[in-house]
Coordinates of N, CA and C in Angstrom, one line a residue:
M780 N 28.3 -314.9 -58.5 CA 28.2 -314.4 -57.1 C 27.5 -313.0 -57.2
S781 N 26.5 -312.9 -56.3 CA 25.7 -311.6 -56.3 C 26.5 -310.5 -55.7
D782 N 26.0 -309.2 -55.9 CA 26.8 -308.1 -55.4 C 26.8 -308.1 -53.9
E783 N 25.7 -308.6 -53.3 CA 25.7 -308.7 -51.8 C 26.8 -309.7 -51.3
A784 N 26.8 -310.8 -52.0 CA 27.8 -311.8 -51.6 C 29.2 -311.3 -51.8
T785 N 29.4 -310.5 -52.9 CA 30.8 -309.9 -53.2 C 31.2 -309.0 -52.1
F786 N 30.2 -308.1 -51.7 CA 30.5 -307.2 -50.6 C 30.8 -307.9 -49.3
Q787 N 30.0 -308.9 -49.0 CA 30.2 -309.6 -47.7 C 31.6 -310.3 -47.7
K788 N 32.0 -310.8 -48.9 CA 33.3 -311.5 -49.0 C 34.4 -310.5 -48.7
L789 N 34.3 -309.3 -49.3 CA 35.3 -308.2 -49.2 C 35.4 -307.8 -47.7
L790 N 34.2 -307.6 -47.1 CA 34.2 -307.1 -45.7 C 34.6 -308.1 -44.7
T791 N 34.4 -309.4 -45.1 CA 34.9 -310.5 -44.2 C 36.4 -310.5 -44.2
E792 N 37.0 -310.3 -45.4 CA 38.4 -310.3 -45.6 C 39.1 -309.0 -45.0
H793 N 38.4 -307.9 -45.1 CA 38.9 -306.6 -44.7 C 37.8 -305.9 -43.9
P794 N 37.6 -306.4 -42.7 CA 36.5 -305.8 -41.9 C 36.7 -304.4 -41.4
D795 N 37.9 -303.9 -41.4 CA 38.2 -302.5 -41.0 C 38.4 -301.5 -42.1
D796 N 38.0 -301.9 -43.3 CA 38.2 -301.1 -44.5 C 37.0 -300.1 -44.6
A797 N 37.2 -298.9 -44.2 CA 36.1 -297.9 -44.2 C 35.6 -297.6 -45.6
V798 N 36.5 -297.6 -46.5 CA 36.1 -297.3 -47.9 C 35.1 -298.3 -48.4
T799 N 35.4 -299.6 -48.2 CA 34.5 -300.6 -48.7 C 33.2 -300.5 -48.0
W800 N 33.2 -300.3 -46.7 CA 31.9 -300.1 -46.0 C 31.1 -298.9 -46.6
L801 N 31.8 -297.8 -46.9 CA 31.0 -296.7 -47.5 C 30.5 -297.0 -48.9
V802 N 31.3 -297.7 -49.7 CA 30.8 -298.2 -51.0 C 29.6 -299.1 -50.8
Y803 N 29.7 -300.0 -49.9 CA 28.6 -300.9 -49.6 C 27.3 -300.1 -49.2
A804 N 27.5 -299.1 -48.4 CA 26.3 -298.3 -47.9 C 25.7 -297.6 -49.1
D805 N 26.5 -297.1 -50.1 CA 26.0 -296.5 -51.3 C 25.2 -297.5 -52.1
W806 N 25.8 -298.7 -52.2 CA 25.1 -299.7 -53.0 C 23.8 -300.1 -52.4
L807 N 23.8 -300.3 -51.1 CA 22.5 -300.6 -50.4 C 21.5 -299.5 -50.6
E808 N 21.9 -298.3 -50.6 CA 20.9 -297.2 -50.8 C 20.4 -297.2 -52.2
T809 N 21.2 -297.4 -53.2 CA 20.7 -297.5 -54.6 C 19.9 -298.7 -54.8
S810 N 20.0 -299.7 -54.0 CA 19.2 -300.9 -54.1 C 17.9 -300.8 -53.3
G811 N 17.7 -299.7 -52.7 CA 16.5 -299.5 -51.9 C 16.5 -299.9 -50.5
E812 N 17.7 -300.3 -50.0 CA 17.9 -300.7 -48.6 C 18.4 -299.5 -47.8
N813 N 17.5 -298.5 -47.7 CA 17.9 -297.3 -47.0 C 18.2 -297.5 -45.5
L814 N 17.5 -298.4 -44.9 CA 17.7 -298.6 -43.4 C 19.0 -299.3 -43.2
R815 N 19.4 -300.3 -44.0 CA 20.7 -300.9 -43.8 C 21.8 -300.0 -44.1
A816 N 21.6 -299.1 -45.1 CA 22.6 -298.1 -45.5 C 22.9 -297.2 -44.3
S817 N 21.8 -296.8 -43.7 CA 21.9 -295.9 -42.6 C 22.6 -296.5 -41.4
V818 N 22.4 -297.8 -41.1 CA 23.1 -298.4 -40.0 C 24.6 -298.5 -40.3
V819 N 24.9 -298.8 -41.6 CA 26.4 -298.9 -41.9 C 27.0 -297.6 -41.7
R820 N 26.4 -296.5 -42.2 CA 27.0 -295.2 -42.0 C 27.1 -294.7 -40.6
L821 N 26.1 -295.1 -39.8 CA 26.1 -294.8 -38.3 C 27.3 -295.5 -37.6
Q822 N 27.5 -296.8 -38.0 CA 28.6 -297.5 -37.4 C 29.9 -296.9 -37.8
L823 N 30.1 -296.4 -39.0 CA 31.4 -295.7 -39.3 C 31.5 -294.4 -38.6
E824 N 30.4 -293.7 -38.4 CA 30.4 -292.5 -37.7 C 30.8 -292.7 -36.2
L825 N 30.3 -293.8 -35.7 CA 30.6 -294.2 -34.3 C 32.1 -294.5 -34.1
L826 N 32.7 -295.2 -35.0 CA 34.1 -295.5 -34.9 C 35.0 -294.3 -35.0
E827 N 34.5 -293.2 -35.7 CA 35.3 -292.0 -35.8 C 35.2 -291.1 -34.6
Q828 N 34.1 -291.3 -33.8 CA 33.9 -290.4 -32.7 C 34.6 -290.9 -31.5
T829 N 35.2 -290.0 -30.7 CA 36.0 -290.4 -29.5 C 35.3 -289.9 -28.2
E830 N 34.4 -289.0 -28.3 CA 33.8 -288.5 -27.1 C 32.6 -289.3 -26.7
H831 N 32.5 -289.6 -25.4 CA 31.4 -290.5 -24.9 C 30.0 -290.1 -25.2
V832 N 29.6 -288.9 -24.9 CA 28.2 -288.5 -25.1 C 27.8 -288.6 -26.6
P833 N 28.6 -288.0 -27.5 CA 28.3 -288.2 -28.9 C 28.3 -289.6 -29.4
R834 N 29.2 -290.4 -28.9 CA 29.2 -291.9 -29.2 C 27.9 -292.6 -28.8
L835 N 27.5 -292.2 -27.6 CA 26.3 -292.9 -27.1 C 25.1 -292.4 -27.9
A836 N 25.0 -291.2 -28.3 CA 23.9 -290.7 -29.1 C 23.9 -291.4 -30.4
I837 N 25.0 -291.6 -31.0 CA 25.1 -292.3 -32.3 C 24.7 -293.8 -32.1
A838 N 25.2 -294.4 -31.0 CA 24.9 -295.8 -30.8 C 23.4 -296.0 -30.6
R839 N 22.7 -295.1 -29.9 CA 21.3 -295.2 -29.7 C 20.5 -295.0 -31.0
K840 N 21.0 -294.1 -31.8 CA 20.3 -293.9 -33.1 C 20.5 -295.2 -34.0
M841 N 21.7 -295.8 -33.9 CA 21.9 -297.0 -34.7 C 21.1 -298.2 -34.2
L842 N 21.0 -298.3 -32.9 CA 20.2 -299.4 -32.3 C 18.7 -299.2 -32.6
D843 N 18.2 -298.0 -32.7 CA 16.8 -297.7 -33.0 C 16.6 -298.1 -34.5
A844 N 17.5 -297.7 -35.4 CA 17.4 -298.0 -36.8 C 17.5 -299.5 -37.1
A845 N 18.3 -300.2 -36.2 CA 18.5 -301.6 -36.5 C 17.5 -302.6 -36.0
K846 N 16.5 -302.1 -35.2 CA 15.6 -303.0 -34.5 C 14.7 -303.8 -35.5
E847 N 14.6 -303.3 -36.8 CA 13.8 -304.0 -37.7 C 14.6 -304.9 -38.6
L848 N 15.9 -305.0 -38.4 CA 16.8 -305.7 -39.3 C 17.2 -307.1 -38.6
P849 N 17.4 -308.1 -39.5 CA 17.8 -309.4 -39.0 C 19.1 -309.4 -38.2
R850 N 19.1 -310.2 -37.1 CA 20.3 -310.2 -36.3 C 21.5 -310.8 -37.1
A851 N 21.2 -311.8 -38.0 CA 22.3 -312.4 -38.7 C 23.1 -311.4 -39.5
W852 N 22.3 -310.4 -40.1 CA 23.0 -309.4 -40.9 C 23.8 -308.4 -40.0
L853 N 23.2 -308.1 -38.8 CA 23.8 -307.1 -37.9 C 25.1 -307.7 -37.3
A854 N 25.1 -309.1 -37.2 CA 26.3 -309.8 -36.6 C 27.5 -309.7 -37.5
R855 N 27.3 -309.2 -38.8 CA 28.5 -309.1 -39.7 C 29.4 -307.9 -39.4
F856 N 28.9 -307.0 -38.6 CA 29.7 -305.8 -38.3 C 30.9 -306.2 -37.4
P857 N 32.1 -305.6 -37.7 CA 33.3 -306.0 -36.9 C 33.1 -305.6 -35.4
V858 N 33.5 -306.4 -34.5 CA 33.4 -306.1 -33.1 C 34.8 -306.1 -32.5
R859 N 35.1 -305.0 -31.8 CA 36.4 -304.9 -31.2 C 36.5 -305.8 -29.9
H860 N 35.4 -305.9 -29.2 CA 35.4 -306.7 -28.0 C 34.0 -307.3 -27.9
A861 N 34.0 -308.6 -28.1 CA 32.7 -309.3 -28.1 C 32.2 -309.5 -26.7
L862 N 30.9 -309.2 -26.4 CA 30.3 -309.4 -25.1 C 29.9 -310.8 -24.8
A863 N 29.6 -311.5 -25.9 CA 29.1 -312.9 -25.8 C 30.0 -313.8 -24.9
G864 N 29.5 -314.4 -23.9 CA 30.3 -315.3 -23.1 C 30.9 -314.7 -21.9
G865 N 30.8 -313.3 -21.8 CA 31.5 -312.6 -20.8 C 30.6 -312.2 -19.6
C866 N 31.2 -311.8 -18.5 CA 30.4 -311.4 -17.3 C 30.9 -310.0 -16.9
W867 N 30.0 -309.2 -16.5 CA 30.3 -307.8 -16.2 C 29.5 -307.5 -14.9
G868 N 30.1 -306.5 -14.1 CA 29.4 -306.1 -12.9 C 29.5 -304.6 -12.7
S869 N 28.6 -304.2 -11.7 CA 28.6 -302.8 -11.3 C 28.0 -302.7 -10.0
R870 N 28.0 -301.5 -9.5 CA 27.2 -301.2 -8.2 C 26.0 -300.3 -8.6
D871 N 24.9 -300.6 -7.9 CA 23.8 -299.7 -8.1 C 23.9 -298.4 -7.3
C872 N 23.0 -297.5 -7.3 CA 23.1 -296.3 -6.6 C 23.0 -296.4 -5.1
D873 N 22.6 -297.6 -4.7 CA 22.5 -297.9 -3.2 C 23.7 -298.8 -2.8
E874 N 24.8 -298.8 -3.6 CA 26.0 -299.6 -3.3 C 25.9 -301.1 -3.4
G875 N 24.7 -301.6 -3.9 CA 24.6 -303.0 -4.1 C 25.3 -303.5 -5.3
V876 N 25.7 -304.7 -5.3 CA 26.4 -305.3 -6.5 C 25.4 -306.0 -7.4
Y877 N 25.6 -305.9 -8.7 CA 24.8 -306.7 -9.6 C 25.7 -307.2 -10.7
L878 N 25.4 -308.3 -11.3 CA 26.2 -309.0 -12.3 C 25.3 -309.3 -13.5
L879 N 25.9 -309.2 -14.7 CA 25.3 -309.5 -15.9 C 26.2 -310.5 -16.7
Q880 N 25.6 -311.6 -17.1 CA 26.2 -312.6 -18.0 C 25.6 -312.6 -19.3
F881 N 26.4 -312.3 -20.4 CA 25.9 -312.2 -21.7 C 26.0 -313.6 -22.4
R882 N 24.9 -314.3 -22.6 CA 25.0 -315.6 -23.2 C 25.0 -315.5 -24.7
A883 N 25.6 -316.5 -25.4 CA 25.7 -316.5 -26.8 C 24.4 -316.6 -27.5
D884 N 23.3 -317.1 -26.9 CA 22.0 -317.2 -27.5 C 21.2 -315.9 -27.5
G885 N 21.8 -314.8 -27.0 CA 21.1 -313.5 -27.1 C 20.4 -313.2 -25.8
T886 N 20.4 -314.1 -24.8 CA 19.8 -313.9 -23.5 C 20.9 -313.5 -22.5
I887 N 20.4 -312.9 -21.4 CA 21.3 -312.5 -20.3 C 20.9 -313.2 -19.0
L888 N 21.8 -313.4 -18.1 CA 21.5 -313.8 -16.8 C 21.9 -312.6 -15.9
F889 N 21.0 -312.4 -14.9 CA 21.1 -311.2 -14.1 C 21.1 -311.6 -12.6
K890 N 22.0 -311.1 -11.8 CA 22.1 -311.4 -10.4 C 22.3 -310.1 -9.6
Q891 N 21.5 -309.9 -8.6 CA 21.6 -308.7 -7.8 C 21.2 -308.9 -6.4
G892 N 21.8 -308.1 -5.5 CA 21.4 -308.1 -4.1 C 22.2 -309.1 -3.3
Q893 N 21.6 -309.7 -2.3 CA 22.3 -310.6 -1.4 C 22.5 -312.0 -2.0
A894 N 23.6 -312.6 -1.8 CA 23.9 -313.9 -2.3 C 22.9 -314.9 -1.7
G895 N 22.4 -315.9 -2.5 CA 21.5 -316.9 -2.0 C 20.1 -316.5 -1.8
D896 N 19.7 -315.3 -2.2 CA 18.4 -314.9 -2.1 C 17.5 -315.6 -3.1
P897 N 16.6 -316.5 -2.7 CA 15.8 -317.3 -3.7 C 14.9 -316.4 -4.5
A898 N 14.6 -315.2 -4.1 CA 13.7 -314.3 -4.9 C 14.4 -313.8 -6.1
D899 N 15.7 -313.9 -6.1 CA 16.5 -313.3 -7.2 C 17.4 -314.3 -7.9
E900 N 17.0 -315.5 -7.9 CA 17.7 -316.6 -8.6 C 17.6 -316.4 -10.1
P901 N 18.8 -316.4 -10.9 CA 18.7 -316.3 -12.3 C 18.0 -317.4 -13.0
D902 N 17.3 -317.1 -14.1 CA 16.5 -318.1 -14.8 C 17.5 -318.7 -15.9
T903 N 18.2 -319.7 -15.5 CA 19.2 -320.3 -16.4 C 18.6 -321.0 -17.7
K904 N 17.2 -321.3 -17.6 CA 16.6 -321.9 -18.7 C 16.2 -320.9 -19.8
H905 N 15.5 -319.9 -19.4 CA 14.9 -318.9 -20.3 C 15.7 -317.6 -20.4
G906 N 16.6 -317.4 -19.4 CA 17.3 -316.1 -19.3 C 16.5 -315.0 -18.5
D907 N 17.2 -314.0 -18.1 CA 16.6 -312.9 -17.4 C 16.3 -311.7 -18.2
G908 N 16.5 -311.8 -19.5 CA 16.4 -310.7 -20.4 C 17.1 -311.0 -21.7
S909 N 17.3 -310.0 -22.6 CA 18.0 -310.2 -23.8 C 19.0 -309.1 -24.1
W910 N 19.9 -309.3 -25.1 CA 20.9 -308.3 -25.4 C 21.3 -308.4 -26.9
I911 N 21.9 -307.4 -27.3 CA 22.4 -307.4 -28.7 C 23.6 -306.5 -28.8
Q912 N 24.5 -306.8 -29.7 CA 25.7 -306.0 -29.9 C 25.8 -305.8 -31.4
I913 N 26.0 -304.5 -31.8 CA 26.3 -304.1 -33.2 C 27.6 -303.3 -33.2
G914 N 28.7 -304.0 -33.5 CA 29.9 -303.3 -33.5 C 30.2 -302.8 -32.1
D915 N 30.4 -301.5 -31.9 CA 30.6 -300.9 -30.6 C 29.3 -300.5 -29.8
A916 N 28.2 -300.7 -30.4 CA 26.9 -300.4 -29.8 C 26.3 -301.6 -29.2
M917 N 25.6 -301.5 -28.1 CA 25.0 -302.6 -27.4 C 23.8 -302.2 -26.7
A918 N 22.8 -303.1 -26.5 CA 21.6 -302.8 -25.7 C 21.3 -304.1 -25.0
F919 N 20.7 -304.0 -23.8 CA 20.2 -305.1 -23.1 C 18.9 -304.7 -22.3
S920 N 18.1 -305.7 -22.1 CA 16.9 -305.5 -21.3 C 16.8 -306.5 -20.2
I921 N 16.3 -306.2 -19.0 CA 16.1 -307.1 -17.9 C 14.6 -307.3 -17.7
A922 N 14.2 -308.5 -17.7 CA 12.7 -308.8 -17.6 C 12.3 -308.9 -16.1
L923 N 11.0 -308.7 -15.9 CA 10.4 -308.9 -14.6 C 10.6 -310.4 -14.2
H924 N 10.9 -310.6 -12.9 CA 11.1 -312.0 -12.5 C 9.8 -312.8 -12.4
D925 N 8.7 -312.1 -12.2 CA 7.4 -312.8 -12.2 C 6.7 -312.9 -13.5
N926 N 7.3 -312.3 -14.5 CA 6.7 -312.3 -15.9 C 7.8 -312.1 -16.9
R927 N 8.4 -313.2 -17.3 CA 9.6 -313.2 -18.2 C 9.3 -312.5 -19.5
K928 N 8.1 -312.4 -19.9 CA 7.8 -311.8 -21.2 C 7.7 -310.3 -21.1
Q929 N 7.8 -309.7 -20.0 CA 7.6 -308.3 -19.8 C 8.9 -307.6 -19.3
D930 N 9.4 -306.6 -20.1 CA 10.6 -305.9 -19.7 C 10.4 -305.0 -18.5
F931 N 11.4 -305.0 -17.6 CA 11.3 -304.0 -16.6 C 12.3 -302.8 -16.8
S932 N 13.5 -303.1 -17.2 CA 14.4 -302.1 -17.5 C 15.2 -302.3 -18.8
R933 N 15.6 -301.3 -19.4 CA 16.2 -301.4 -20.7 C 17.4 -300.4 -20.8
Q934 N 18.5 -300.8 -21.3 CA 19.7 -300.0 -21.4 C 20.3 -300.0 -22.8
D935 N 20.8 -298.8 -23.2 CA 21.5 -298.6 -24.4 C 22.9 -298.2 -24.0
G936 N 23.9 -298.8 -24.6 CA 25.3 -298.5 -24.3 C 26.3 -298.5 -25.4
V937 N 27.5 -298.2 -25.2 CA 28.5 -298.2 -26.2 C 29.9 -298.5 -25.5
L938 N 30.7 -299.2 -26.3 CA 32.0 -299.5 -25.7 C 32.9 -298.3 -25.8
T939 N 33.8 -298.2 -24.7 CA 34.7 -297.1 -24.7 C 35.7 -297.2 -25.9
P940 N 36.1 -296.1 -26.5 CA 37.1 -296.2 -27.6 C 38.5 -296.6 -27.1
G941 N 39.2 -297.3 -27.9 CA 40.6 -297.6 -27.6 C 40.8 -298.6 -26.4
G942 N 42.0 -298.8 -26.0 CA 42.3 -299.6 -24.8 C 42.3 -301.1 -25.1
K943 N 42.9 -301.8 -24.3 CA 43.0 -303.3 -24.5 C 41.7 -304.0 -24.3
Q944 N 40.9 -303.5 -23.3 CA 39.6 -304.1 -23.0 C 38.5 -303.0 -22.9
P945 N 37.9 -302.6 -24.0 CA 36.9 -301.6 -23.9 C 35.7 -302.0 -23.0
R946 N 35.2 -301.0 -22.2 CA 34.2 -301.2 -21.3 C 32.8 -300.6 -21.7
P947 N 31.7 -301.3 -21.4 CA 30.4 -300.7 -21.8 C 29.9 -299.7 -20.8
S948 N 29.3 -298.6 -21.3 CA 28.7 -297.6 -20.4 C 27.5 -297.0 -21.2
G949 N 26.5 -296.5 -20.5 CA 25.4 -295.9 -21.3 C 24.3 -295.4 -20.4
I950 N 23.1 -295.4 -20.8 CA 21.9 -294.9 -20.2 C 20.8 -295.9 -20.1
G951 N 20.1 -295.9 -19.0 CA 19.1 -296.9 -18.8 C 17.8 -296.3 -18.2
S952 N 16.7 -297.0 -18.3 CA 15.4 -296.6 -17.7 C 14.6 -297.8 -17.4
N953 N 13.7 -297.6 -16.5 CA 12.8 -298.8 -16.1 C 11.4 -298.4 -16.2
A954 N 10.5 -299.4 -15.9 CA 9.1 -299.2 -16.0 C 8.5 -298.3 -15.0
D955 N 9.3 -298.0 -13.9 CA 8.9 -297.1 -12.9 C 9.1 -295.6 -13.3
G956 N 9.8 -295.4 -14.4 CA 10.1 -294.1 -14.9 C 11.5 -293.5 -14.5
A957 N 12.3 -294.3 -13.8 CA 13.6 -293.9 -13.4 C 14.6 -293.9 -14.6
I958 N 15.5 -293.0 -14.6 CA 16.5 -292.9 -15.7 C 17.8 -292.7 -15.0
W959 N 18.9 -293.4 -15.5 CA 20.2 -293.4 -14.9 C 21.3 -293.7 -15.9
T960 N 22.5 -293.3 -15.6 CA 23.7 -293.7 -16.4 C 24.3 -294.9 -15.7
W961 N 25.1 -295.6 -16.4 CA 25.7 -296.8 -15.9 C 27.1 -297.1 -16.5
K962 N 27.9 -297.8 -15.8 CA 29.2 -298.3 -16.3 C 29.4 -299.7 -15.8
L963 N 30.0 -300.6 -16.6 CA 30.2 -302.0 -16.2 C 31.7 -302.3 -16.2
A964 N 32.1 -303.1 -15.3 CA 33.5 -303.6 -15.2 C 33.5 -305.1 -15.4
P965 N 34.6 -305.6 -16.1 CA 34.7 -307.0 -16.3 C 34.8 -307.8 -15.0
V966 N 34.2 -309.0 -15.0 CA 34.2 -309.9 -13.8 C 34.5 -311.3 -14.4
K967 N 35.2 -312.1 -13.6 CA 35.5 -313.5 -14.1 C 34.1 -314.2 -14.1
L968 N 34.0 -315.0 -15.2 CA 32.7 -315.8 -15.4 C 32.4 -316.6 -14.2
A969 N 33.4 -317.2 -13.5 CA 33.1 -318.1 -12.4 C 32.5 -317.3 -11.2
A970 N 32.7 -316.0 -11.2 CA 32.1 -315.2 -10.1 C 30.6 -315.2 -10.1
F971 N 30.0 -315.4 -11.3 CA 28.6 -315.4 -11.4 C 27.9 -316.5 -10.6
D972 N 28.5 -317.7 -10.6 CA 28.0 -318.8 -9.9 C 28.6 -319.0 -8.5
A973 N 29.4 -318.1 -8.0 CA 30.1 -318.2 -6.7 C 29.0 -318.0 -5.6
A974 N 29.4 -318.5 -4.4 CA 28.4 -318.4 -3.3 C 28.3 -316.9 -2.8
E975 N 29.3 -316.1 -3.1 CA 29.3 -314.7 -2.6 C 29.5 -313.8 -3.9
L976 N 28.8 -312.7 -3.8 CA 29.0 -311.7 -4.9 C 30.4 -311.1 -4.8
P977 N 31.0 -310.9 -5.9 CA 32.4 -310.4 -5.9 C 32.5 -308.9 -5.4
E978 N 33.7 -308.6 -4.9 CA 33.9 -307.2 -4.6 C 34.2 -306.4 -5.9
L979 N 33.6 -305.2 -5.9 CA 33.8 -304.3 -7.0 C 34.4 -303.0 -6.6
P980 N 35.1 -302.3 -7.4 CA 35.6 -301.0 -7.0 C 34.4 -300.0 -6.9
D981 N 34.7 -298.8 -6.3 CA 33.7 -297.8 -6.2 C 33.2 -297.4 -7.6
K982 N 34.0 -297.5 -8.6 CA 33.6 -297.3 -10.0 C 34.0 -298.5 -10.7
P983 N 33.2 -298.9 -11.7 CA 32.0 -298.2 -12.3 C 30.8 -298.4 -11.4
K984 N 29.9 -297.4 -11.6 CA 28.7 -297.4 -10.7 C 27.6 -296.7 -11.4
D985 N 26.3 -297.2 -11.1 CA 25.2 -296.5 -11.6 C 25.0 -295.1 -11.0
S986 N 24.5 -294.2 -11.7 CA 24.3 -292.8 -11.2 C 22.8 -292.5 -11.3
S987 N 22.2 -292.2 -10.2 CA 20.8 -291.8 -10.1 C 20.6 -290.5 -10.9
Q988 N 19.5 -290.4 -11.6 CA 19.2 -289.1 -12.3 C 17.7 -288.9 -12.0
R989 N 17.4 -287.6 -11.8 CA 16.0 -287.3 -11.6 C 15.2 -287.5 -12.8
S990 N 14.0 -288.1 -12.7 CA 13.1 -288.4 -13.8 C 11.9 -287.5 -13.7
T991 N 11.4 -287.1 -14.8 CA 10.2 -286.3 -14.9 C 9.2 -287.0 -15.8
D992 N 7.9 -286.5 -15.7 CA 6.9 -287.2 -16.6 C 7.3 -287.2 -18.0
K993 N 8.0 -286.1 -18.5 CA 8.3 -286.0 -19.9 C 9.4 -287.0 -20.3
K994 N 10.2 -287.4 -19.3 CA 11.3 -288.3 -19.6 C 11.0 -289.8 -19.2
R995 N 9.8 -290.1 -18.8 CA 9.4 -291.4 -18.5 C 9.5 -292.4 -19.7
H996 N 10.1 -293.6 -19.5 CA 10.2 -294.5 -20.5 C 11.0 -294.0 -21.7
L997 N 12.1 -293.4 -21.4 CA 13.0 -292.8 -22.4 C 13.4 -293.8 -23.5
L998 N 13.7 -295.0 -23.1 CA 14.2 -296.0 -24.1 C 13.0 -296.8 -24.7
P999 N 12.9 -296.9 -26.0 CA 11.8 -297.7 -26.6 C 12.0 -299.2 -26.3
K1000 N 10.8 -299.9 -26.2 CA 10.9 -301.4 -26.1 C 11.2 -301.9 -27.4
R1001 N 12.1 -302.9 -27.4 CA 12.6 -303.5 -28.7 C 12.4 -305.0 -28.7
R1002 N 12.1 -305.6 -29.8 CA 12.1 -307.0 -30.0 C 13.0 -307.4 -31.1
W1003 N 14.1 -308.1 -30.9 CA 15.0 -308.3 -31.9 C 14.7 -309.6 -32.6
K1004 N 15.0 -309.6 -33.9 CA 14.7 -310.8 -34.7 C 15.9 -311.8 -34.6

């Protein structure tokens, strides 16, 4: 059995053992895998941090570092609450409801605005964008409806620490240069295909933030393997 296989076996059996993860990070570094070692250490740092803003900063740094790494390896990180197969919702800054369904194949379905609007029908075949989760860190992008290969908005987020059901929140930007913060609430999966959009509380809600030329396109475009 190779050293990599040995570590993966240990981490599968004891996914929350921080000492083993640290030893694994050291081994990766000595093996020339500096990028993977950095991602492992950032994940441990994220788990130790309890304040939202520092957690989000760590999550974004980890997502940036991980964009060149295979998703199969990233999927080995322990997840407190898996987003795959779930549905989440929020209100935009204009009080409109939008829904996100995180599909197991790495694509998302997105629904916003008035129910039954044919201009906003989700693309159930190809998806309306993509997403990824690395432990407590997550990112998703929403594509243009008239050009599925082009991203319109991109979000980096992190799960809230503790609690029975951690909720994602983070920062987003779009191709128009707008930047905002967001929070998502869990929604029953059946609500996504319902004839009417579900009621959501006043919070969570997107928060408009003033954008400047210097802050345009704050989040980098990513292509996950």
